[in-house]
mmCIF file of C-alpha atoms in Angstrom:
data_model
loop_
_atom_site.group_PDB
_atom_site.id
_atom_site.type_symbol
_atom_site.label_atom_id
_atom_site.label_comp_id
_atom_site.label_asym_id
_atom_site.label_seq_id
_atom_site.Cartn_x
_atom_site.Cartn_y
_atom_site.Cartn_z
ATOM 1 C CA MET N 1189 87.626 95.489 84.150
ATOM 2 C CA ALA N 1190 84.636 97.719 84.444
ATOM 3 C CA LYS N 1191 81.513 96.429 87.092
ATOM 4 C CA GLN N 1192 77.847 96.800 86.793
ATOM 5 C CA THR N 1193 75.426 98.378 89.128
ATOM 6 C CA ALA N 1194 71.458 99.151 89.647
ATOM 7 C CA ILE N 1195 70.386 102.244 90.443
ATOM 8 C CA ARG N 1196 66.557 103.470 91.347
ATOM 9 C CA LEU N 1197 65.856 106.217 90.163
ATOM 10 C CA PRO N 1198 62.456 108.324 90.962
ATOM 11 C CA ASP N 1199 60.018 108.354 87.812
ATOM 12 C CA GLU N 1200 60.758 112.125 86.819
ATOM 13 C CA THR N 1201 64.502 112.044 86.495
ATOM 14 C CA TYR N 1202 64.033 108.683 84.600
ATOM 15 C CA GLU N 1203 62.136 110.507 82.329
ATOM 16 C CA ARG N 1204 64.751 112.975 82.448
ATOM 17 C CA LEU N 1205 67.211 110.847 81.748
ATOM 18 C CA GLN N 1206 64.980 108.947 79.303
ATOM 19 C CA ALA N 1207 64.813 112.198 76.746
ATOM 20 C CA LEU N 1208 68.137 113.589 77.243
ATOM 21 C CA ALA N 1209 69.300 109.901 75.515
ATOM 22 C CA ALA N 1210 66.828 109.998 72.768
ATOM 23 C CA ARG N 1211 67.565 113.601 72.227
ATOM 24 C CA THR N 1212 71.346 113.307 72.250
ATOM 25 C CA GLY N 1213 71.645 109.960 70.574
ATOM 26 C CA ARG N 1214 73.600 108.765 73.826
ATOM 27 C CA THR N 1215 72.271 106.537 76.171
ATOM 28 C CA ALA N 1216 71.154 107.270 79.334
ATOM 29 C CA THR N 1217 73.937 105.037 81.193
ATOM 30 C CA PHE N 1218 76.705 107.354 79.347
ATOM 31 C CA TYR N 1219 74.713 110.670 80.977
ATOM 32 C CA ILE N 1220 74.955 108.288 84.614
ATOM 33 C CA ARG N 1221 78.224 106.869 84.662
ATOM 34 C CA GLN N 1222 79.749 110.771 83.862
ATOM 35 C CA ALA N 1223 77.826 112.391 86.044
ATOM 36 C CA ILE N 1224 78.693 109.554 88.774
ATOM 37 C CA GLU N 1225 82.459 110.314 87.835
ATOM 38 C CA GLU N 1226 82.075 113.679 87.943
ATOM 39 C CA HIS N 1227 80.549 114.350 91.579
ATOM 40 C CA LEU N 1228 82.740 111.432 93.700
ATOM 41 C CA GLU N 1229 85.712 113.524 94.157
ATOM 42 C CA ASP N 1230 82.973 116.372 95.048
ATOM 43 C CA LEU N 1231 81.381 113.556 97.816
ATOM 44 C CA GLU N 1232 84.114 112.124 99.047
ATOM 45 C CA ASP N 1233 85.505 115.576 99.831
ATOM 46 C CA ILE N 1234 82.909 116.855 102.005
ATOM 47 C CA TYR N 1235 82.733 113.155 104.027
ATOM 48 C CA LEU N 1236 86.111 114.194 104.738
ATOM 49 C CA ALA N 1237 86.304 117.472 105.830
ATOM 50 C CA GLU N 1238 83.152 116.660 107.717
ATOM 51 C CA GLN N 1239 85.370 114.398 109.623
ATOM 52 C CA VAL N 1240 87.818 116.813 109.960
ATOM 53 C CA LEU N 1241 85.031 118.906 112.000
ATOM 54 C CA GLU N 1242 83.462 116.872 113.621
ATOM 55 C CA ARG N 1243 87.146 115.744 114.845
ATOM 56 C CA LEU N 1244 87.729 118.849 115.947
ATOM 57 C CA ALA N 1245 84.369 119.692 117.993
ATOM 58 C CA ARG N 1246 85.373 116.568 119.609
ATOM 59 C CA GLY N 1247 88.856 118.588 120.799
ATOM 60 C CA GLU N 1248 90.931 115.645 118.839
ATOM 61 C CA THR N 1249 93.364 117.681 116.451
ATOM 62 C CA ARG N 1250 93.227 121.115 116.618
ATOM 63 C CA THR N 1251 93.776 124.209 113.588
ATOM 64 C CA TYR N 1252 97.239 126.296 113.239
ATOM 65 C CA THR N 1253 97.044 130.193 111.742
ATOM 66 C CA LEU N 1254 98.497 131.048 109.275
ATOM 67 C CA GLU N 1255 101.940 132.843 111.052
ATOM 68 C CA GLU N 1256 101.695 129.560 113.126
ATOM 69 C CA VAL N 1257 102.408 127.279 110.401
ATOM 70 C CA GLU N 1258 105.395 130.133 108.004
ATOM 71 C CA ARG N 1259 106.985 130.312 111.708
ATOM 72 C CA LYS N 1260 107.293 127.039 111.553
ATOM 73 C CA LEU N 1261 107.696 126.946 107.575
ATOM 74 C CA GLY N 1262 110.892 129.609 108.536
ATOM 75 C CA LEU N 1263 108.899 131.863 105.978
ATOM 76 C CA ASP N 1264 107.937 134.289 108.322
ATOM 77 C CA ASP N 1265 111.428 136.392 107.608
#
């Protein structure tokens, strides 16, 4: 099931989007959906990475060297 939402765009972005839609015969909605779908995973990854960095900075988590991981997994032969 699809949900509907509304966004506000700067005038220049709106005009560019409308021009692209007119030139290609696609709808502005198509390009908005495509942009969101292509970039949402990247934004999620950035958010998760920032959370990990914050935990590292607070000393709540630690990193492991490659040697430590190999030793733990028995790959240090």
